[in-house]
mmCIF file of C-alpha atoms in Angstrom:
data_model
loop_
_atom_site.group_PDB
_atom_site.id
_atom_site.type_symbol
_atom_site.label_atom_id
_atom_site.label_comp_id
_atom_site.label_asym_id
_atom_site.label_seq_id
_atom_site.Cartn_x
_atom_site.Cartn_y
_atom_site.Cartn_z
ATOM 1 C CA LYS A 842 99.547 83.612 72.009
ATOM 2 C CA LEU A 843 99.970 84.714 75.607
ATOM 3 C CA THR A 844 97.363 86.048 77.975
ATOM 4 C CA LEU A 845 98.053 89.321 79.727
ATOM 5 C CA THR A 846 98.393 87.423 83.003
ATOM 6 C CA GLU A 847 100.954 84.981 81.564
ATOM 7 C CA LEU A 848 103.110 87.830 80.260
ATOM 8 C CA HIS A 849 102.658 89.729 83.539
ATOM 9 C CA CYS A 850 104.152 86.720 85.374
ATOM 10 C CA ARG A 851 106.988 86.244 82.864
ATOM 11 C CA LEU A 852 107.991 89.895 83.186
ATOM 12 C CA GLY A 853 108.344 89.680 86.965
ATOM 13 C CA HIS A 854 104.824 90.720 87.970
ATOM 14 C CA ILE A 855 104.962 94.289 86.673
ATOM 15 C CA SER A 856 101.545 95.908 86.459
ATOM 16 C CA PRO A 857 99.227 94.592 83.728
ATOM 17 C CA LYS A 858 98.749 98.169 82.490
ATOM 18 C CA ILE A 859 102.515 98.566 81.965
ATOM 19 C CA THR A 860 102.760 95.048 80.491
ATOM 20 C CA ARG A 861 100.177 95.910 77.836
ATOM 21 C CA CYS A 862 101.910 99.254 77.157
ATOM 22 C CA LEU A 863 105.288 97.526 76.622
ATOM 23 C CA VAL A 864 103.778 95.251 73.973
ATOM 24 C CA ARG A 865 101.816 98.047 72.294
ATOM 25 C CA ASN A 866 104.910 100.302 72.065
ATOM 26 C CA GLY A 867 107.160 97.544 70.716
ATOM 27 C CA VAL A 868 109.412 97.345 73.771
ATOM 28 C CA VAL A 869 108.510 93.659 74.140
ATOM 29 C CA ARG A 870 108.780 92.056 70.714
ATOM 30 C CA GLY A 871 107.680 88.712 69.338
ATOM 31 C CA VAL A 872 104.709 88.434 71.668
ATOM 32 C CA ASN A 873 101.192 87.930 70.368
ATOM 33 C CA LEU A 874 99.064 89.158 73.259
ATOM 34 C CA GLU A 875 95.483 87.915 73.579
ATOM 35 C CA GLU A 876 92.839 90.559 74.129
ATOM 36 C CA GLY A 877 91.071 90.620 77.459
ATOM 37 C CA PRO A 878 91.488 91.736 81.042
ATOM 38 C CA ALA A 879 94.178 90.539 83.425
ATOM 39 C CA GLU A 880 93.229 87.717 85.749
ATOM 40 C CA PHE A 881 93.592 87.812 89.524
ATOM 41 C CA CYS A 882 97.269 87.283 90.496
ATOM 42 C CA LYS A 883 97.666 85.505 93.857
ATOM 43 C CA ALA A 884 101.427 86.156 93.930
ATOM 44 C CA CYS A 885 100.924 89.920 93.645
ATOM 45 C CA VAL A 886 98.356 89.928 96.439
ATOM 46 C CA LYS A 887 100.718 87.998 98.736
ATOM 47 C CA ALA A 888 103.677 90.226 97.856
ATOM 48 C CA ASN A 889 101.808 93.518 98.355
ATOM 49 C CA PRO A 890 100.098 93.360 101.748
ATOM 50 C CA VAL A 891 98.087 96.365 102.843
ATOM 51 C CA GLY A 892 99.392 98.109 105.913
ATOM 52 C CA LYS A 893 100.030 101.481 107.466
ATOM 53 C CA GLY A 894 101.997 103.901 105.340
ATOM 54 C CA PHE A 895 105.077 105.767 106.418
ATOM 55 C CA PRO A 896 104.534 108.834 108.601
ATOM 56 C CA LYS A 897 104.662 112.215 106.850
ATOM 57 C CA GLU A 898 106.993 113.588 109.525
ATOM 58 C CA TRP A 899 109.790 112.003 111.516
ATOM 59 C CA SER A 900 108.677 111.078 115.012
ATOM 60 C CA SER A 901 112.210 111.050 116.439
ATOM 61 C CA GLU A 902 115.580 112.663 115.894
ATOM 62 C CA ARG A 903 117.508 111.423 112.902
ATOM 63 C CA VAL A 904 120.946 109.988 113.437
ATOM 64 C CA ALA A 905 123.948 112.288 113.089
ATOM 65 C CA ALA A 906 126.150 110.300 110.724
ATOM 66 C CA ILE A 907 126.129 107.635 108.055
ATOM 67 C CA GLY A 908 126.343 104.187 109.624
ATOM 68 C CA ASP A 909 124.918 105.167 113.024
ATOM 69 C CA LEU A 910 121.681 103.235 112.434
ATOM 70 C CA ILE A 911 121.051 100.632 109.740
ATOM 71 C CA HIS A 912 117.630 99.079 109.053
ATOM 72 C CA SER A 913 117.459 95.668 107.414
ATOM 73 C CA GLY A 914 114.780 93.532 105.877
ATOM 74 C CA LEU A 915 114.681 89.929 104.688
ATOM 75 C CA TRP A 916 112.292 88.559 102.075
ATOM 76 C CA GLY A 917 111.925 84.924 101.047
ATOM 77 C CA LEU A 918 111.677 82.001 100.494
ATOM 78 C CA SER A 919 110.774 82.801 96.899
ATOM 79 C CA GLN A 920 109.156 80.081 94.815
ATOM 80 C CA VAL A 921 111.219 81.268 91.848
ATOM 81 C CA GLU A 922 115.017 81.290 91.955
ATOM 82 C CA SER A 923 117.028 84.260 90.726
ATOM 83 C CA MET A 924 119.434 83.821 87.809
ATOM 84 C CA GLY A 925 122.100 83.083 90.426
ATOM 85 C CA GLY A 926 119.956 80.397 92.064
ATOM 86 C CA LYS A 927 119.071 82.469 95.138
ATOM 87 C CA GLN A 928 115.644 82.519 96.793
ATOM 88 C CA TYR A 929 116.027 85.279 99.399
ATOM 89 C CA TYR A 930 116.446 89.060 99.247
ATOM 90 C CA VAL A 931 117.998 91.186 101.974
ATOM 91 C CA SER A 932 117.975 94.985 102.047
ATOM 92 C CA PHE A 933 119.935 97.462 104.147
ATOM 93 C CA THR A 934 118.941 101.116 104.535
ATOM 94 C CA ASP A 935 121.053 103.715 106.302
ATOM 95 C CA ASP A 936 118.823 105.872 108.534
ATOM 96 C CA HIS A 937 120.957 108.958 107.848
ATOM 97 C CA SER A 938 120.229 108.853 104.134
#
């Protein structure tokens, strides 16, 4: 038997509500889920800090063409390695798109 929190962690920290739904609808098979609420998940709290949201309107002119302005972000060092053994994630977003 697994607790909801254990399965939540094994499925990559998806929401407990969705985790329970996946088991109930047979998407996740072979799991005997214990009844009860989800426990507090420290990893989720650290990964989802509260901050200001994005503005509803652009405060400056957008760039004219793809590639004119690229935003990047780096996340890591993850305590869990990816299947390829990596522990960092980098993202690139084109401001034009």
